[in-house]
Coordinates of C-alpha atoms in Angstrom, one line a residue:
Chain A
M1 CA -85.0 -73.9 -72.8
I2 CA -84.0 -70.9 -74.8
T3 CA -86.0 -67.7 -75.3
V4 CA -84.7 -64.9 -77.5
R5 CA -86.5 -61.6 -77.6
N6 CA -85.7 -58.8 -80.0
L7 CA -82.0 -59.7 -80.1
H8 CA -79.8 -57.0 -81.7
K9 CA -76.1 -57.4 -82.2
S10 CA -73.7 -54.8 -83.8
F11 CA -70.0 -54.9 -84.5
G12 CA -69.3 -51.2 -84.4
Q13 CA -71.5 -49.6 -87.1
N14 CA -72.3 -52.9 -88.6
E15 CA -75.6 -54.3 -87.3
V16 CA -75.5 -58.1 -87.8
L17 CA -78.7 -59.1 -85.9
K18 CA -81.6 -56.7 -86.3
G19 CA -84.2 -58.1 -84.0
V20 CA -84.3 -61.9 -83.6
D21 CA -87.1 -63.6 -81.7
C22 CA -87.1 -67.4 -81.2
E23 CA -88.1 -70.0 -78.7
I24 CA -86.4 -73.4 -78.4
K25 CA -88.0 -76.2 -76.4
E26 CA -86.5 -79.1 -74.6
R27 CA -85.5 -82.1 -76.8
E28 CA -86.0 -80.0 -79.9
V29 CA -83.4 -80.0 -82.7
V30 CA -83.4 -76.6 -84.5
C31 CA -81.3 -76.1 -87.6
V32 CA -80.4 -72.6 -88.7
I33 CA -79.7 -72.2 -92.4
G34 CA -79.0 -69.1 -94.5
P35 CA -76.4 -67.5 -96.8
S36 CA -73.0 -66.4 -95.5
G37 CA -73.1 -63.2 -93.6
S38 CA -76.8 -63.7 -92.7
G39 CA -75.9 -63.6 -88.9
K40 CA -76.6 -67.2 -88.2
S41 CA -73.3 -67.9 -86.5
T42 CA -73.5 -64.7 -84.6
F43 CA -77.0 -65.6 -83.4
L44 CA -75.6 -69.0 -82.1
R45 CA -72.7 -67.3 -80.4
C46 CA -75.1 -65.0 -78.6
L47 CA -76.8 -68.0 -77.0
N48 CA -73.8 -68.6 -74.7
R49 CA -72.7 -65.0 -74.8
L50 CA -69.5 -65.7 -76.7
E51 CA -70.6 -62.4 -78.3
D52 CA -71.7 -59.5 -76.1
I53 CA -75.3 -58.9 -76.7
T54 CA -76.1 -55.3 -77.9
S55 CA -79.7 -55.3 -76.9
G56 CA -82.7 -57.6 -76.4
E57 CA -83.1 -60.6 -74.1
V58 CA -81.6 -64.0 -74.3
I59 CA -82.9 -66.4 -71.6
V60 CA -81.1 -69.7 -71.4
L61 CA -82.3 -72.3 -68.8
E62 CA -84.3 -69.6 -67.0
K63 CA -81.3 -67.3 -66.7
N64 CA -81.3 -64.0 -68.5
I65 CA -77.8 -64.0 -69.8
T66 CA -78.0 -60.4 -71.0
D67 CA -77.9 -59.4 -67.4
P68 CA -74.2 -58.7 -66.6
R69 CA -74.6 -59.8 -63.0
I70 CA -75.5 -63.4 -63.8
D71 CA -72.7 -66.0 -63.5
I72 CA -72.2 -66.7 -67.2
N73 CA -69.8 -69.6 -66.4
A74 CA -72.6 -71.4 -64.6
V75 CA -74.8 -71.1 -67.7
R76 CA -72.0 -72.2 -70.1
R77 CA -71.4 -75.4 -68.0
E78 CA -74.9 -76.5 -69.1
V79 CA -74.5 -75.4 -72.8
G80 CA -72.0 -77.4 -74.9
M81 CA -70.6 -75.8 -78.0
V82 CA -68.9 -77.3 -81.1
F83 CA -67.0 -75.1 -83.4
Q84 CA -66.4 -75.1 -87.1
R85 CA -62.6 -75.3 -86.6
F86 CA -62.8 -77.9 -83.7
N87 CA -60.7 -75.8 -81.4
L88 CA -59.2 -78.8 -79.6
F89 CA -56.4 -77.9 -77.2
P90 CA -53.3 -79.0 -79.2
H91 CA -51.0 -79.3 -76.2
K92 CA -53.3 -81.9 -74.5
T93 CA -54.1 -85.4 -75.4
V94 CA -57.6 -86.4 -76.6
L95 CA -58.3 -87.7 -73.1
E96 CA -57.0 -84.6 -71.4
N97 CA -59.0 -82.4 -73.8
I98 CA -62.2 -84.2 -72.6
T99 CA -61.4 -84.4 -68.8
L100 CA -60.1 -80.8 -68.4
A101 CA -63.4 -79.1 -67.9
P102 CA -65.2 -81.8 -65.8
Q103 CA -62.2 -81.8 -63.4
M104 CA -61.6 -78.1 -63.3
V105 CA -65.2 -76.8 -63.4
R106 CA -67.3 -79.7 -62.1
K107 CA -64.6 -80.8 -59.6
E108 CA -64.9 -84.4 -60.7
S109 CA -62.2 -86.8 -59.6
K110 CA -59.6 -87.7 -62.2
A111 CA -60.8 -91.3 -62.2
K112 CA -64.5 -90.4 -62.7
A113 CA -63.7 -87.8 -65.4
R114 CA -61.5 -90.4 -67.2
E115 CA -64.2 -93.0 -67.0
T116 CA -66.8 -90.7 -68.5
A117 CA -64.3 -89.6 -71.2
L118 CA -63.6 -93.1 -72.3
E119 CA -67.3 -93.9 -72.4
L120 CA -67.9 -90.8 -74.6
L121 CA -65.0 -91.7 -76.8
G122 CA -66.6 -95.1 -77.3
K123 CA -69.7 -93.4 -78.3
V124 CA -68.1 -91.3 -81.0
G125 CA -66.0 -94.3 -82.1
L126 CA -62.6 -93.1 -81.0
R127 CA -61.8 -95.1 -77.9
D128 CA -58.4 -96.2 -79.3
K129 CA -57.4 -92.5 -79.8
A130 CA -57.5 -91.5 -76.1
N131 CA -53.8 -90.9 -75.8
A132 CA -53.3 -89.3 -79.3
Y133 CA -52.7 -85.6 -79.7
P134 CA -55.2 -83.6 -81.8
N135 CA -52.7 -83.1 -84.7
Q136 CA -52.5 -86.8 -85.1
L137 CA -56.2 -87.1 -85.9
S138 CA -58.1 -86.3 -89.1
G139 CA -60.5 -83.5 -89.2
G140 CA -63.5 -85.7 -88.8
Q141 CA -61.9 -87.4 -85.8
Q142 CA -61.0 -84.1 -84.2
Q143 CA -64.6 -82.9 -84.6
R144 CA -65.9 -86.1 -83.0
V145 CA -63.5 -85.5 -80.1
A146 CA -64.7 -81.9 -79.8
I147 CA -68.3 -83.3 -79.5
A148 CA -67.2 -85.7 -76.8
R149 CA -65.4 -82.9 -75.0
A150 CA -68.6 -80.8 -74.9
L151 CA -70.7 -83.8 -73.9
A152 CA -68.4 -84.5 -71.0
M153 CA -69.9 -81.6 -69.1
N154 CA -73.2 -83.3 -69.4
P155 CA -74.8 -80.3 -71.0
K156 CA -78.6 -79.7 -71.3
I157 CA -78.2 -77.9 -74.6
M158 CA -75.7 -78.4 -77.5
L159 CA -74.8 -75.6 -79.9
F160 CA -73.2 -76.5 -83.2
D161 CA -71.5 -73.8 -85.3
E162 CA -71.2 -75.2 -88.8
P163 CA -69.6 -78.4 -87.5
T164 CA -68.9 -79.9 -90.9
S165 CA -67.9 -76.9 -92.9
A166 CA -64.1 -77.3 -92.4
L167 CA -64.2 -81.0 -93.1
D168 CA -63.1 -82.9 -96.2
P169 CA -66.3 -84.3 -97.9
E170 CA -65.6 -87.9 -97.0
M171 CA -65.5 -87.0 -93.3
V172 CA -68.8 -85.1 -93.1
G173 CA -70.8 -88.3 -92.7
E174 CA -69.1 -89.6 -89.6
V175 CA -69.7 -86.3 -87.8
L176 CA -73.3 -86.0 -88.9
D177 CA -73.9 -89.6 -87.7
V178 CA -72.7 -88.7 -84.2
M179 CA -75.0 -85.7 -84.2
K180 CA -77.9 -87.7 -85.4
K181 CA -77.4 -90.2 -82.6
L182 CA -77.3 -87.4 -80.1
A183 CA -80.6 -86.0 -81.5
Q184 CA -82.2 -89.3 -81.3
E185 CA -81.2 -89.6 -77.6
G186 CA -83.2 -86.4 -77.0
M187 CA -80.5 -83.7 -76.7
T188 CA -81.7 -80.2 -77.2
M189 CA -79.7 -78.9 -80.2
V190 CA -79.2 -75.7 -82.1
V191 CA -77.3 -76.4 -85.3
V192 CA -76.0 -73.8 -87.7
T193 CA -75.4 -75.8 -90.9
H194 CA -75.1 -75.9 -94.6
E195 CA -76.0 -79.6 -94.6
M196 CA -79.6 -79.4 -96.0
G197 CA -79.9 -83.1 -95.9
F198 CA -79.2 -83.2 -92.2
A199 CA -81.6 -80.3 -91.5
R200 CA -84.3 -82.0 -93.4
E201 CA -83.8 -85.4 -91.9
V202 CA -82.9 -84.6 -88.3
G203 CA -84.2 -81.2 -87.6
D204 CA -87.6 -80.7 -85.8
R205 CA -87.6 -77.2 -87.0
V206 CA -85.6 -75.1 -89.5
L207 CA -84.9 -71.4 -89.2
F208 CA -84.0 -69.5 -92.4
M209 CA -81.9 -66.4 -91.6
D210 CA -81.0 -63.6 -93.9
Q211 CA -79.7 -60.1 -93.4
G212 CA -79.9 -60.3 -89.7
Y213 CA -83.5 -61.5 -89.4
I214 CA -85.2 -64.9 -89.2
M215 CA -87.0 -64.7 -92.5
E216 CA -88.9 -67.9 -92.2
E217 CA -89.2 -70.9 -89.9
G218 CA -91.1 -74.1 -90.0
K219 CA -91.0 -77.9 -90.0
P220 CA -88.3 -79.1 -92.5
A221 CA -90.9 -80.7 -94.8
D222 CA -92.8 -77.4 -95.0
L223 CA -89.8 -75.1 -95.3
F224 CA -88.0 -77.2 -97.8
G225 CA -91.1 -78.4 -99.6
N226 CA -93.1 -75.3 -99.8
P227 CA -91.1 -72.1 -98.8
Q228 CA -93.3 -69.1 -98.4
N229 CA -90.7 -66.3 -98.4
E230 CA -89.2 -65.1 -101.7
R231 CA -85.7 -65.1 -100.2
T232 CA -86.0 -68.6 -98.8
R233 CA -87.1 -69.9 -102.2
N234 CA -84.2 -68.0 -103.8
F235 CA -81.6 -69.5 -101.3
L236 CA -83.0 -73.0 -101.5
S237 CA -82.9 -73.0 -105.3
K238 CA -79.2 -72.3 -105.1
V239 CA -78.2 -74.9 -102.5
L240 CA -80.6 -77.8 -103.1
Chain B
M1 CA 0.2 -59.5 -78.2
T2 CA 3.5 -61.4 -78.3
D3 CA 4.2 -60.4 -74.7
F4 CA 0.9 -61.5 -73.3
Q5 CA 1.3 -61.4 -69.6
W6 CA 0.1 -64.8 -68.5
D7 CA 1.4 -64.6 -65.0
A8 CA -0.5 -61.3 -64.3
L9 CA -3.6 -62.9 -65.7
I10 CA -3.2 -66.0 -63.6
K11 CA -2.8 -63.9 -60.5
Y12 CA -6.2 -62.2 -61.2
L13 CA -8.0 -65.3 -62.3
P14 CA -9.6 -66.0 -58.9
Y15 CA -11.1 -62.5 -59.1
F16 CA -12.5 -63.2 -62.5
F17 CA -14.0 -66.4 -61.1
D18 CA -15.7 -64.5 -58.3
G19 CA -17.0 -62.1 -60.9
L20 CA -18.3 -64.9 -63.1
V21 CA -20.3 -66.3 -60.1
M22 CA -21.8 -62.9 -59.6
T23 CA -22.6 -62.4 -63.3
V24 CA -24.4 -65.8 -63.4
E25 CA -26.2 -65.1 -60.2
L26 CA -27.4 -61.7 -61.4
T27 CA -28.6 -63.1 -64.7
V28 CA -30.5 -66.0 -63.2
I29 CA -32.2 -63.9 -60.6
A30 CA -33.1 -61.2 -63.1
V31 CA -34.4 -63.7 -65.6
I32 CA -36.7 -65.2 -63.0
L33 CA -37.9 -61.8 -61.6
G34 CA -38.2 -60.4 -65.0
T35 CA -40.3 -63.3 -66.2
V36 CA -42.7 -62.8 -63.2
L37 CA -42.9 -59.1 -63.9
G38 CA -43.2 -59.7 -67.6
L39 CA -46.1 -62.1 -67.1
F40 CA -48.1 -59.5 -65.1
A41 CA -47.2 -56.5 -67.2
G42 CA -47.9 -58.5 -70.4
M43 CA -51.3 -59.5 -69.2
G44 CA -51.7 -56.0 -67.9
R45 CA -51.3 -54.7 -71.4
L46 CA -54.1 -57.0 -72.6
T47 CA -56.6 -56.5 -69.8
K48 CA -59.9 -54.7 -70.2
I49 CA -59.3 -52.9 -66.8
A50 CA -58.1 -49.5 -68.0
P51 CA -55.9 -48.4 -65.0
L52 CA -54.0 -51.7 -65.0
R53 CA -53.5 -51.3 -68.7
W54 CA -52.2 -47.7 -68.4
L55 CA -49.9 -48.7 -65.6
S56 CA -48.4 -51.6 -67.6
N57 CA -48.1 -49.4 -70.7
I58 CA -46.2 -46.7 -68.8
Y59 CA -43.9 -49.3 -67.2
V60 CA -43.1 -51.0 -70.5
G61 CA -42.8 -47.7 -72.3
F62 CA -40.4 -46.3 -69.8
F63 CA -38.1 -49.2 -69.5
R64 CA -37.9 -49.9 -73.2
G65 CA -37.6 -46.3 -74.1
T66 CA -34.7 -45.3 -71.9
P67 CA -31.1 -46.8 -71.9
L68 CA -30.4 -49.5 -69.3
F69 CA -27.3 -47.7 -68.3
V70 CA -29.3 -44.6 -67.4
Q71 CA -31.9 -46.8 -65.5
I72 CA -29.0 -48.3 -63.5
L73 CA -27.7 -44.9 -62.5
L74 CA -31.1 -43.6 -61.7
I75 CA -32.1 -46.5 -59.6
H76 CA -28.8 -46.8 -57.7
F77 CA -28.1 -43.2 -57.1
A78 CA -31.6 -41.7 -56.9
V79 CA -34.4 -44.2 -56.4
M80 CA -32.9 -46.5 -53.9
P81 CA -31.4 -43.8 -51.6
G82 CA -34.7 -41.9 -52.0
I83 CA -36.7 -44.9 -50.6
F84 CA -34.3 -46.6 -48.3
G85 CA -31.9 -43.9 -47.4
K86 CA -29.0 -46.0 -48.7
S87 CA -28.2 -48.1 -51.7
S88 CA -26.5 -51.4 -52.2
A89 CA -25.0 -52.2 -55.6
F90 CA -26.3 -55.7 -55.6
V91 CA -29.9 -54.8 -54.8
S92 CA -29.8 -51.9 -57.2
G93 CA -28.3 -54.2 -59.9
I94 CA -31.0 -56.8 -59.4
V95 CA -33.8 -54.2 -59.4
A96 CA -32.5 -52.4 -62.5
L97 CA -31.9 -55.6 -64.5
S98 CA -35.2 -57.2 -63.5
L99 CA -37.3 -54.1 -64.2
N100 CA -35.6 -53.7 -67.6
A101 CA -36.0 -57.4 -68.5
G102 CA -39.6 -57.4 -67.3
A103 CA -40.5 -54.7 -69.8
Y104 CA -39.1 -56.7 -72.7
I105 CA -40.5 -60.0 -71.5
A106 CA -43.9 -58.3 -71.1
E107 CA -43.9 -57.8 -74.8
I108 CA -42.8 -61.4 -75.4
F109 CA -45.7 -62.5 -73.2
R110 CA -48.2 -60.2 -75.0
A111 CA -47.1 -61.4 -78.4
G112 CA -47.2 -65.0 -77.3
I113 CA -50.7 -64.8 -75.8
Q114 CA -52.0 -62.9 -78.9
S115 CA -50.5 -65.4 -81.2
I116 CA -52.8 -68.2 -79.8
D117 CA -55.9 -68.6 -82.0
R118 CA -58.9 -67.0 -80.2
G119 CA -60.9 -70.1 -80.8
Q120 CA -58.8 -71.7 -78.0
M121 CA -60.1 -69.2 -75.5
E122 CA -63.6 -69.5 -76.8
A123 CA -63.6 -73.3 -76.6
A124 CA -62.3 -73.1 -73.0
R125 CA -64.9 -70.4 -72.0
S126 CA -67.7 -72.3 -73.7
L127 CA -66.9 -75.3 -71.4
G128 CA -67.4 -73.1 -68.4
L129 CA -63.8 -72.3 -67.5
T130 CA -63.3 -68.8 -66.1
Q131 CA -61.0 -66.3 -67.9
G132 CA -58.2 -67.1 -65.4
Q133 CA -58.6 -70.9 -65.6
A134 CA -58.6 -70.7 -69.4
M135 CA -55.5 -68.5 -69.4
R136 CA -53.6 -70.9 -67.0
T137 CA -54.5 -74.2 -68.5
V138 CA -55.1 -73.5 -72.2
I139 CA -53.5 -70.2 -73.4
L140 CA -50.3 -69.8 -71.4
P141 CA -49.0 -73.4 -71.8
Q142 CA -49.3 -72.9 -75.6
A143 CA -48.0 -69.4 -75.5
V144 CA -44.9 -70.2 -73.4
R145 CA -43.8 -72.8 -76.0
R146 CA -43.8 -70.2 -78.6
M147 CA -42.1 -67.7 -76.3
L148 CA -39.0 -69.9 -75.7
P149 CA -36.9 -68.6 -78.5
P150 CA -37.4 -64.9 -77.7
L151 CA -37.1 -65.6 -74.0
G152 CA -33.8 -67.3 -74.7
N153 CA -32.6 -64.2 -76.6
E154 CA -33.7 -62.0 -73.7
A155 CA -31.7 -64.1 -71.2
I156 CA -28.6 -63.7 -73.4
M157 CA -29.1 -60.0 -73.7
L158 CA -29.5 -59.8 -70.0
L159 CA -26.3 -61.7 -69.4
K160 CA -24.3 -59.3 -71.6
D161 CA -26.1 -56.2 -70.2
S162 CA -25.2 -57.1 -66.7
S163 CA -21.7 -55.8 -67.5
L164 CA -23.1 -52.3 -67.3
L165 CA -23.4 -52.8 -63.5
A166 CA -19.6 -52.4 -63.2
A167 CA -20.5 -48.7 -63.4
I168 CA -22.0 -48.9 -59.9
S169 CA -19.1 -51.0 -58.7
L170 CA -21.1 -54.2 -58.5
Q171 CA -18.4 -56.9 -58.4
E172 CA -19.2 -58.9 -61.5
M173 CA -16.9 -59.9 -64.3
T174 CA -16.4 -56.6 -65.9
F175 CA -15.7 -54.9 -62.6
Y176 CA -12.8 -57.2 -62.0
A177 CA -11.5 -56.7 -65.5
K178 CA -11.5 -53.0 -65.0
L179 CA -9.9 -53.5 -61.6
M180 CA -7.1 -55.5 -63.1
Q181 CA -6.5 -52.9 -65.8
G182 CA -6.3 -50.2 -63.1
K183 CA -3.8 -52.1 -61.1
T184 CA -1.6 -53.5 -63.8
Y185 CA -2.0 -51.0 -66.7
L186 CA -2.6 -54.0 -68.9
A187 CA -5.5 -54.0 -71.4
W188 CA -5.4 -57.0 -73.6
E189 CA -5.1 -59.4 -70.7
P190 CA -8.2 -58.4 -68.7
Y191 CA -10.5 -57.4 -71.6
L192 CA -9.8 -60.2 -74.0
T193 CA -10.2 -62.7 -71.1
L194 CA -13.4 -60.9 -70.2
A195 CA -14.8 -61.0 -73.7
L196 CA -14.0 -64.8 -74.0
M197 CA -15.7 -65.4 -70.7
Y198 CA -18.9 -63.7 -71.9
L199 CA -18.7 -65.6 -75.2
V200 CA -18.4 -68.9 -73.4
L201 CA -21.4 -68.0 -71.1
T202 CA -23.6 -66.9 -73.9
M203 CA -22.8 -70.0 -76.0
L204 CA -23.6 -72.2 -73.0
L205 CA -26.9 -70.4 -72.4
A206 CA -27.8 -70.7 -76.1
Q207 CA -27.3 -74.5 -75.8
V208 CA -29.6 -74.6 -72.7
V209 CA -32.2 -72.7 -74.7
K210 CA -31.8 -75.0 -77.6
F211 CA -32.3 -78.0 -75.4
L212 CA -35.4 -76.5 -73.8
E213 CA -36.8 -75.7 -77.2
R214 CA -36.3 -79.3 -78.4
K215 CA -37.8 -80.6 -75.2
Y216 CA -40.9 -78.4 -74.9
G217 CA -41.0 -76.3 -78.1
T218 CA -42.8 -78.7 -80.4
L219 CA -46.5 -79.0 -80.4

């Protein structure tokens, strides 16, 4: 579903990604771990071109999104994204947050969008919050709404950018539970995370990034149980 | 002050009232046109398209960097006759005030748009919205709420600055006050009345802005 070849990304003089190669298959849950500043969030943001790609190829759903002529909005419709800081629209209710894109981009009727939204809110356990505003919700609730908002577009791939990093500890579980359910339903997911437990339990594959490279990748059991790379060992010894 | 000529003032009061209608009219039209101009120029200052950005920068730079009084004279006596062969004080007045307000409002829009967290735009774009759709439905509605106080200030400034249009004989409040002074040689009567009229208008406008802020300002 996603193929990345020799991806480079620089911010001015600062090269953040120094040649990343990676292949993500349908229904696969790939967790990206690594220290701060390793480039893992930037890598994720290149997958829907929220960051301009400096060089290399990123092919998402058979479209080369590095090509400036492709319709990036058409690709983004199929790729949901969940952010560290939720980024819900504060001037819209929970329901309006979720129905906005289906109505505006997919041209769904108001009734249909509403029906889907309520169904998704049920799925994330927030049906009773449909008419609340984001600032009336806890962080965990906001993040679950953000997941529902992304799912409302019926995406083929979901990207998660440290979805639990801005949450109070007691709210991490409720968000991870929703993500786990999603993974079990067969959603293709790329998850940048510091939740090693989640990566180990839910991930099909784990990528360890450091200094702009994927240093090591493998099945969670192998990467966590028997890391080959010195840096991976070093990192894991600090976080586990 | 003891011999304040009430009868002279009463005689001229209908003129003051005509002037008041004109002042309000000028202010309302200039605020509306200025907001439209300001929206485009403000977005122009933020666009990646270089020629549009330069154009917006030149426009804003010129109208913020020169006195409104000079702009009024330039537009009424040079620009309008140059383009249309003649010049009407009303049209020149509207054009000058709107262009001037537009430049200041452009900055209000730019600051308002830039004050919105960039995560909002990213979230909207990641859902497949185009830049324009995201601007219309996500960024601007939030930005406009934050812009209400400075926009209110700008409207009050505009109301007061419209007095400068007396210089091109546009028949607003100040024009009639000067007229009365010329005819009667009285000064306190016309100008104190004039000042109080502006004061009442600006206080009313401030109340309207306050009401709008309470209604739409909170998020």
